[in-house]
PDB file of C-alpha atoms in Angstrom:
ATOM      1  CA  UNK H   1     -78.820  68.111 -54.859  1.00 83.00           C
ATOM      2  CA  UNK H   2     -78.417  71.385 -52.915  1.00 95.00           C
ATOM      3  CA  UNK H   3     -75.538  73.297 -54.468  1.00 98.00           C
ATOM      4  CA  UNK H   4     -73.919  76.703 -54.254  1.00 98.00           C
ATOM      5  CA  UNK H   5     -71.806  78.295 -56.984  1.00 98.00           C
ATOM      6  CA  UNK H   6     -68.578  80.258 -56.654  1.00 98.00           C
ATOM      7  CA  UNK H   7     -66.919  82.563 -59.183  1.00 98.00           C
ATOM      8  CA  UNK H   8     -63.175  82.951 -58.674  1.00 98.00           C
ATOM      9  CA  UNK H   9     -62.092  86.215 -60.282  1.00 98.00           C
ATOM     10  CA  UNK H  10     -59.446  88.908 -60.374  1.00 97.00           C
ATOM     11  CA  UNK H  11     -60.474  92.554 -60.575  1.00 98.00           C
ATOM     12  CA  UNK H  12     -59.951  93.606 -64.218  1.00 98.00           C
ATOM     13  CA  UNK H  13     -57.200  96.192 -63.752  1.00 98.00           C
ATOM     14  CA  UNK H  14     -55.120  96.956 -66.868  1.00 97.00           C
ATOM     15  CA  UNK H  15     -51.701  95.370 -66.611  1.00 96.00           C
ATOM     16  CA  UNK H  16     -52.823  92.885 -63.930  1.00 95.00           C
ATOM     17  CA  UNK H  17     -55.235  90.644 -65.835  1.00 97.00           C
ATOM     18  CA  UNK H  18     -54.991  88.691 -69.075  1.00 96.00           C
ATOM     19  CA  UNK H  19     -51.471  89.942 -69.768  1.00 96.00           C
ATOM     20  CA  UNK H  20     -50.931  87.097 -72.247  1.00 95.00           C
ATOM     21  CA  UNK H  21     -53.448  88.845 -74.527  1.00 97.00           C
ATOM     22  CA  UNK H  22     -50.917  91.677 -74.939  1.00 96.00           C
ATOM     23  CA  UNK H  23     -50.135  91.716 -77.821  1.00 94.00           C
ATOM     24  CA  UNK H  24     -52.181  91.786 -79.966  1.00 95.00           C
ATOM     25  CA  UNK H  25     -54.296  93.915 -77.621  1.00 96.00           C
ATOM     26  CA  UNK H  26     -53.334  96.636 -75.177  1.00 96.00           C
ATOM     27  CA  UNK H  27     -53.488  96.228 -71.404  1.00 97.00           C
ATOM     28  CA  UNK H  28     -56.683  98.298 -71.343  1.00 97.00           C
ATOM     29  CA  UNK H  29     -58.279  96.166 -74.056  1.00 97.00           C
ATOM     30  CA  UNK H  30     -57.256  92.963 -72.271  1.00 98.00           C
ATOM     31  CA  UNK H  31     -58.847  94.283 -69.076  1.00 98.00           C
ATOM     32  CA  UNK H  32     -62.066  95.046 -70.954  1.00 98.00           C
ATOM     33  CA  UNK H  33     -62.107  91.464 -72.242  1.00 98.00           C
ATOM     34  CA  UNK H  34     -61.570  90.201 -68.702  1.00 98.00           C
ATOM     35  CA  UNK H  35     -64.436  92.353 -67.420  1.00 98.00           C
ATOM     36  CA  UNK H  36     -66.725  90.994 -70.129  1.00 98.00           C
ATOM     37  CA  UNK H  37     -65.746  87.416 -69.298  1.00 98.00           C
ATOM     38  CA  UNK H  38     -66.549  87.986 -65.626  1.00 98.00           C
ATOM     39  CA  UNK H  39     -69.927  89.521 -66.468  1.00 98.00           C
ATOM     40  CA  UNK H  40     -70.843  86.685 -68.828  1.00 98.00           C
ATOM     41  CA  UNK H  41     -69.853  84.074 -66.261  1.00 98.00           C
ATOM     42  CA  UNK H  42     -71.799  85.843 -63.510  1.00 98.00           C
ATOM     43  CA  UNK H  43     -74.897  85.870 -65.738  1.00 98.00           C
ATOM     44  CA  UNK H  44     -74.633  82.118 -66.257  1.00 98.00           C
ATOM     45  CA  UNK H  45     -74.177  81.456 -62.538  1.00 98.00           C
ATOM     46  CA  UNK H  46     -77.133  83.717 -61.760  1.00 98.00           C
ATOM     47  CA  UNK H  47     -79.325  81.660 -64.101  1.00 98.00           C
ATOM     48  CA  UNK H  48     -78.176  78.323 -62.660  1.00 97.00           C
ATOM     49  CA  UNK H  49     -80.291  76.798 -59.866  1.00 97.00           C
ATOM     50  CA  UNK H  50     -78.317  77.261 -56.627  1.00 98.00           C
ATOM     51  CA  UNK H  51     -78.907  78.045 -52.970  1.00 98.00           C
ATOM     52  CA  UNK H  52     -76.212  80.734 -52.973  1.00 98.00           C
ATOM     53  CA  UNK H  53     -73.800  82.521 -55.276  1.00 98.00           C
ATOM     54  CA  UNK H  54     -70.494  84.022 -54.142  1.00 98.00           C
ATOM     55  CA  UNK H  55     -67.799  86.090 -55.830  1.00 98.00           C
ATOM     56  CA  UNK H  56     -64.366  85.029 -54.538  1.00 98.00           C
ATOM     57  CA  UNK H  57     -62.274  87.971 -55.605  1.00 98.00           C
ATOM     58  CA  UNK H  58     -58.746  89.329 -55.766  1.00 98.00           C
ATOM     59  CA  UNK H  59     -59.099  93.105 -55.588  1.00 97.00           C
ATOM     60  CA  UNK H  60     -61.933  95.572 -55.202  1.00 97.00           C
ATOM     61  CA  UNK H  61     -64.448  94.189 -57.709  1.00 98.00           C
ATOM     62  CA  UNK H  62     -67.974  94.327 -56.284  1.00 98.00           C
ATOM     63  CA  UNK H  63     -70.243  91.291 -56.258  1.00 98.00           C
ATOM     64  CA  UNK H  64     -73.455  91.261 -58.290  1.00 97.00           C
ATOM     65  CA  UNK H  65     -76.576  92.226 -56.367  1.00 96.00           C
ATOM     66  CA  UNK H  66     -77.788  89.387 -54.187  1.00 97.00           C
ATOM     67  CA  UNK H  67     -74.438  87.594 -54.177  1.00 98.00           C
ATOM     68  CA  UNK H  68     -72.014  87.011 -51.341  1.00 98.00           C
ATOM     69  CA  UNK H  69     -68.456  88.265 -51.594  1.00 98.00           C
ATOM     70  CA  UNK H  70     -65.284  86.940 -49.997  1.00 98.00           C
ATOM     71  CA  UNK H  71     -61.687  87.961 -50.673  1.00 98.00           C
ATOM     72  CA  UNK H  72     -59.185  85.485 -52.002  1.00 98.00           C
ATOM     73  CA  UNK H  73     -56.506  84.491 -49.506  1.00 97.00           C
ATOM     74  CA  UNK H  74     -53.414  82.348 -49.734  1.00 96.00           C
ATOM     75  CA  UNK H  75     -49.918  82.503 -51.166  1.00 92.00           C
ATOM     76  CA  UNK H  76     -50.575  80.682 -54.428  1.00 94.00           C
ATOM     77  CA  UNK H  77     -53.502  79.647 -56.598  1.00 96.00           C
ATOM     78  CA  UNK H  78     -53.816  76.226 -54.967  1.00 97.00           C
ATOM     79  CA  UNK H  79     -54.066  77.791 -51.510  1.00 97.00           C
ATOM     80  CA  UNK H  80     -56.545  80.402 -52.758  1.00 98.00           C
ATOM     81  CA  UNK H  81     -58.746  77.707 -54.267  1.00 98.00           C
ATOM     82  CA  UNK H  82     -58.706  75.648 -51.077  1.00 98.00           C
ATOM     83  CA  UNK H  83     -59.553  78.757 -49.060  1.00 98.00           C
ATOM     84  CA  UNK H  84     -62.431  79.643 -51.393  1.00 98.00           C
ATOM     85  CA  UNK H  85     -64.172  76.369 -50.588  1.00 98.00           C
ATOM     86  CA  UNK H  86     -63.380  76.592 -46.868  1.00 98.00           C
ATOM     87  CA  UNK H  87     -64.539  80.202 -46.522  1.00 98.00           C
ATOM     88  CA  UNK H  88     -67.904  79.571 -48.213  1.00 98.00           C
ATOM     89  CA  UNK H  89     -68.764  76.061 -46.983  1.00 98.00           C
ATOM     90  CA  UNK H  90     -72.384  75.447 -45.966  1.00 97.00           C
ATOM     91  CA  UNK H  91     -73.696  72.376 -44.138  1.00 95.00           C
ATOM     92  CA  UNK H  92     -75.104  69.724 -46.490  1.00 95.00           C
ATOM     93  CA  UNK H  93     -74.554  71.943 -49.551  1.00 98.00           C
ATOM     94  CA  UNK H  94     -72.262  70.950 -52.421  1.00 98.00           C
ATOM     95  CA  UNK H  95     -70.014  73.581 -54.026  1.00 98.00           C
ATOM     96  CA  UNK H  96     -69.322  74.269 -57.700  1.00 98.00           C
ATOM     97  CA  UNK H  97     -66.431  76.625 -58.426  1.00 98.00           C
ATOM     98  CA  UNK H  98     -65.603  78.141 -61.805  1.00 98.00           C
ATOM     99  CA  UNK H  99     -63.101  80.755 -62.866  1.00 97.00           C
ATOM    100  CA  UNK H 100     -63.397  83.825 -65.090  1.00 98.00           C
ATOM    101  CA  UNK H 101     -61.642  82.253 -68.073  1.00 97.00           C
ATOM    102  CA  UNK H 102     -64.529  80.501 -69.853  1.00 98.00           C
ATOM    103  CA  UNK H 103     -67.029  83.115 -71.088  1.00 98.00           C
ATOM    104  CA  UNK H 104     -68.499  80.438 -73.391  1.00 98.00           C
ATOM    105  CA  UNK H 105     -69.815  78.650 -70.271  1.00 98.00           C
ATOM    106  CA  UNK H 106     -73.520  77.776 -70.339  1.00 98.00           C
ATOM    107  CA  UNK H 107     -76.186  76.976 -67.765  1.00 98.00           C
ATOM    108  CA  UNK H 108     -76.308  73.509 -69.289  1.00 98.00           C
ATOM    109  CA  UNK H 109     -72.677  72.908 -68.356  1.00 98.00           C
ATOM    110  CA  UNK H 110     -73.406  73.687 -64.712  1.00 98.00           C
ATOM    111  CA  UNK H 111     -76.679  71.775 -64.581  1.00 97.00           C
ATOM    112  CA  UNK H 112     -74.844  68.733 -65.940  1.00 98.00           C
ATOM    113  CA  UNK H 113     -72.079  69.144 -63.337  1.00 97.00           C
ATOM    114  CA  UNK H 114     -74.644  69.381 -60.551  1.00 97.00           C
ATOM    115  CA  UNK H 115     -76.380  66.227 -61.771  1.00 97.00           C
ATOM    116  CA  UNK H 116     -73.078  64.351 -61.724  1.00 97.00           C
ATOM    117  CA  UNK H 117     -72.703  65.078 -58.007  1.00 97.00           C
ATOM    118  CA  UNK H 118     -75.767  62.924 -57.350  1.00 94.00           C
ATOM    119  CA  UNK H 119     -73.632  59.830 -57.976  1.00 96.00           C
ATOM    120  CA  UNK H 120     -70.066  61.122 -57.546  1.00 98.00           C
ATOM    121  CA  UNK H 121     -68.157  62.868 -54.769  1.00 98.00           C
ATOM    122  CA  UNK H 122     -66.543  65.319 -57.169  1.00 98.00           C
ATOM    123  CA  UNK H 123     -66.923  66.560 -60.718  1.00 98.00           C
ATOM    124  CA  UNK H 124     -63.976  67.979 -62.645  1.00 98.00           C
ATOM    125  CA  UNK H 125     -64.294  70.032 -65.828  1.00 98.00           C
ATOM    126  CA  UNK H 126     -61.075  69.635 -67.831  1.00 98.00           C
ATOM    127  CA  UNK H 127     -59.581  72.530 -69.774  1.00 97.00           C
ATOM    128  CA  UNK H 128     -57.961  71.973 -73.152  1.00 96.00           C
ATOM    129  CA  UNK H 129     -54.615  73.238 -71.844  1.00 95.00           C
ATOM    130  CA  UNK H 130     -54.402  70.473 -69.231  1.00 97.00           C
ATOM    131  CA  UNK H 131     -55.882  72.451 -66.356  1.00 97.00           C
ATOM    132  CA  UNK H 132     -59.503  72.585 -65.268  1.00 98.00           C
ATOM    133  CA  UNK H 133     -62.296  75.131 -65.479  1.00 98.00           C
ATOM    134  CA  UNK H 134     -64.705  73.657 -62.919  1.00 98.00           C
ATOM    135  CA  UNK H 135     -64.478  71.666 -59.732  1.00 98.00           C
ATOM    136  CA  UNK H 136     -67.602  70.557 -57.923  1.00 98.00           C
ATOM    137  CA  UNK H 137     -67.365  68.922 -54.509  1.00 98.00           C
ATOM    138  CA  UNK H 138     -70.091  67.293 -52.490  1.00 98.00           C
ATOM    139  CA  UNK H 139     -67.989  68.005 -49.388  1.00 97.00           C
ATOM    140  CA  UNK H 140     -66.112  71.321 -49.748  1.00 96.00           C
ATOM    141  CA  UNK H 141     -63.595  70.167 -47.122  1.00 97.00           C
ATOM    142  CA  UNK H 142     -62.080  67.918 -49.788  1.00 97.00           C
ATOM    143  CA  UNK H 143     -60.707  71.042 -51.480  1.00 98.00           C
ATOM    144  CA  UNK H 144     -57.892  71.060 -48.912  1.00 97.00           C
ATOM    145  CA  UNK H 145     -55.962  68.809 -51.311  1.00 97.00           C
ATOM    146  CA  UNK H 146     -55.719  71.676 -53.819  1.00 98.00           C
ATOM    147  CA  UNK H 147     -53.184  73.539 -51.687  1.00 96.00           C
ATOM    148  CA  UNK H 148     -50.537  70.979 -52.673  1.00 95.00           C
ATOM    149  CA  UNK H 149     -51.438  70.613 -56.355  1.00 97.00           C
ATOM    150  CA  UNK H 150     -49.166  72.500 -58.813  1.00 95.00           C
ATOM    151  CA  UNK H 151     -51.343  74.970 -60.688  1.00 95.00           C
ATOM    152  CA  UNK H 152     -51.138  76.464 -64.185  1.00 91.00           C
ATOM    153  CA  UNK H 153     -49.284  73.511 -65.674  1.00 94.00           C
ATOM    154  CA  UNK H 154     -50.164  71.036 -68.405  1.00 94.00           C
ATOM    155  CA  UNK H 155     -50.617  68.394 -65.668  1.00 96.00           C
ATOM    156  CA  UNK H 156     -52.819  70.372 -63.274  1.00 98.00           C
ATOM    157  CA  UNK H 157     -56.014  68.588 -64.262  1.00 97.00           C
ATOM    158  CA  UNK H 158     -54.498  65.133 -63.952  1.00 98.00           C
ATOM    159  CA  UNK H 159     -52.790  65.992 -60.670  1.00 98.00           C
ATOM    160  CA  UNK H 160     -56.012  67.420 -59.255  1.00 98.00           C
ATOM    161  CA  UNK H 161     -57.902  64.258 -60.157  1.00 98.00           C
ATOM    162  CA  UNK H 162     -55.156  62.119 -58.618  1.00 98.00           C
ATOM    163  CA  UNK H 163     -55.220  64.139 -55.388  1.00 98.00           C
ATOM    164  CA  UNK H 164     -58.994  63.780 -55.117  1.00 98.00           C
ATOM    165  CA  UNK H 165     -58.828  60.052 -55.827  1.00 98.00           C
ATOM    166  CA  UNK H 166     -56.105  59.603 -53.203  1.00 97.00           C
ATOM    167  CA  UNK H 167     -58.546  61.118 -50.720  1.00 96.00           C
ATOM    168  CA  UNK H 168     -60.967  58.343 -51.676  1.00 97.00           C
ATOM    169  CA  UNK H 169     -63.347  60.426 -53.784  1.00 98.00           C
ATOM    170  CA  UNK H 170     -65.212  59.163 -56.837  1.00 98.00           C
ATOM    171  CA  UNK H 171     -64.579  61.771 -59.554  1.00 98.00           C
ATOM    172  CA  UNK H 172     -66.870  62.354 -62.549  1.00 98.00           C
ATOM    173  CA  UNK H 173     -65.807  64.285 -65.642  1.00 98.00           C
ATOM    174  CA  UNK H 174     -67.708  67.259 -67.071  1.00 98.00           C
ATOM    175  CA  UNK H 175     -67.345  68.790 -70.527  1.00 96.00           C
ATOM    176  CA  UNK H 176     -63.940  69.992 -71.705  1.00 98.00           C
ATOM    177  CA  UNK H 177     -63.743  73.751 -72.320  1.00 98.00           C
ATOM    178  CA  UNK H 178     -61.016  76.102 -73.540  1.00 97.00           C
ATOM    179  CA  UNK H 179     -59.629  78.692 -71.121  1.00 96.00           C
ATOM    180  CA  UNK H 180     -59.020  82.187 -72.476  1.00 97.00           C
ATOM    181  CA  UNK H 181     -55.284  82.770 -72.017  1.00 95.00           C
ATOM    182  CA  UNK H 182     -54.113  83.765 -75.497  1.00 96.00           C
ATOM    183  CA  UNK H 183     -55.533  85.535 -78.542  1.00 96.00           C
ATOM    184  CA  UNK H 184     -56.422  82.233 -80.294  1.00 97.00           C
ATOM    185  CA  UNK H 185     -58.196  81.131 -77.100  1.00 97.00           C
ATOM    186  CA  UNK H 186     -60.179  84.374 -77.041  1.00 97.00           C
ATOM    187  CA  UNK H 187     -61.258  84.001 -80.654  1.00 97.00           C
ATOM    188  CA  UNK H 188     -62.299  80.380 -80.091  1.00 97.00           C
ATOM    189  CA  UNK H 189     -64.362  81.293 -77.012  1.00 97.00           C
ATOM    190  CA  UNK H 190     -66.066  84.131 -78.872  1.00 97.00           C
ATOM    191  CA  UNK H 191     -66.854  81.869 -81.824  1.00 97.00           C
ATOM    192  CA  UNK H 192     -68.367  79.289 -79.466  1.00 97.00           C
ATOM    193  CA  UNK H 193     -70.655  81.889 -77.849  1.00 97.00           C
ATOM    194  CA  UNK H 194     -71.131  84.784 -80.300  1.00 97.00           C
ATOM    195  CA  UNK H 195     -74.003  86.355 -78.334  1.00 97.00           C
ATOM    196  CA  UNK H 196     -71.894  87.010 -75.236  1.00 98.00           C
ATOM    197  CA  UNK H 197     -70.511  90.329 -74.013  1.00 98.00           C
ATOM    198  CA  UNK H 198     -67.092  88.782 -74.485  1.00 98.00           C
ATOM    199  CA  UNK H 199     -67.684  88.232 -78.195  1.00 98.00           C
ATOM    200  CA  UNK H 200     -68.990  91.780 -78.626  1.00 98.00           C
ATOM    201  CA  UNK H 201     -66.043  93.304 -76.768  1.00 98.00           C
ATOM    202  CA  UNK H 202     -63.625  91.184 -78.780  1.00 97.00           C
ATOM    203  CA  UNK H 203     -65.171  92.516 -81.989  1.00 96.00           C
ATOM    204  CA  UNK H 204     -64.811  96.061 -80.675  1.00 96.00           C
ATOM    205  CA  UNK H 205     -61.172  95.779 -79.623  1.00 94.00           C
ATOM    206  CA  UNK H 206     -60.322  94.130 -82.930  1.00 88.00           C
ATOM    207  CA  UNK H 207     -61.862  97.134 -84.671  1.00 78.00           C
ATOM    208  CA  UNK H 208     -59.632  99.445 -82.623  1.00 76.00           C
ATOM    209  CA  UNK H 209     -56.389  97.837 -83.766  1.00 67.00           C
TER     210      UNK H 209
END
């Protein structure tokens, strides 16, 4: 299966990212955690077999060396997700998209998702909060359905699956992961992957409190 990987991210500017981590941490500390999560995720994507890697970014954050870079566009998250697939589509190449909220992500998670696309049209990685952390599509054009799916709700994962199924796609399910939105989420992600930058930064900012 020929696959490309996308990282959807927001430039880690204090006061604009991970604001639900404040408190217990400051805006600057939350931004440092966001930066670490992006770096950890980029490392995992770089180590995953893929024909291309692209940073789909809100803001001025530079892409890692050797990656493509496209700006996010669209009025809401659903539109930005749909645009990310459309703006990076390659003929006969499947697309895996992940966000910056799961620094505990592993290469194994992505290899498993890629394998699932051999027998399914789509693979969805559920998040514990009811959303999703990964969406892989054999045909990136199918992401057009995301523009009409309510995002950041407890039903987003289920609604995304329903929208894909209504389009006639067979949807496989990847591992469930926990998004980092709150302090308990951050601690759980760090505990799951203690060797990550994210875990080290979390230990540092805790020591600064």
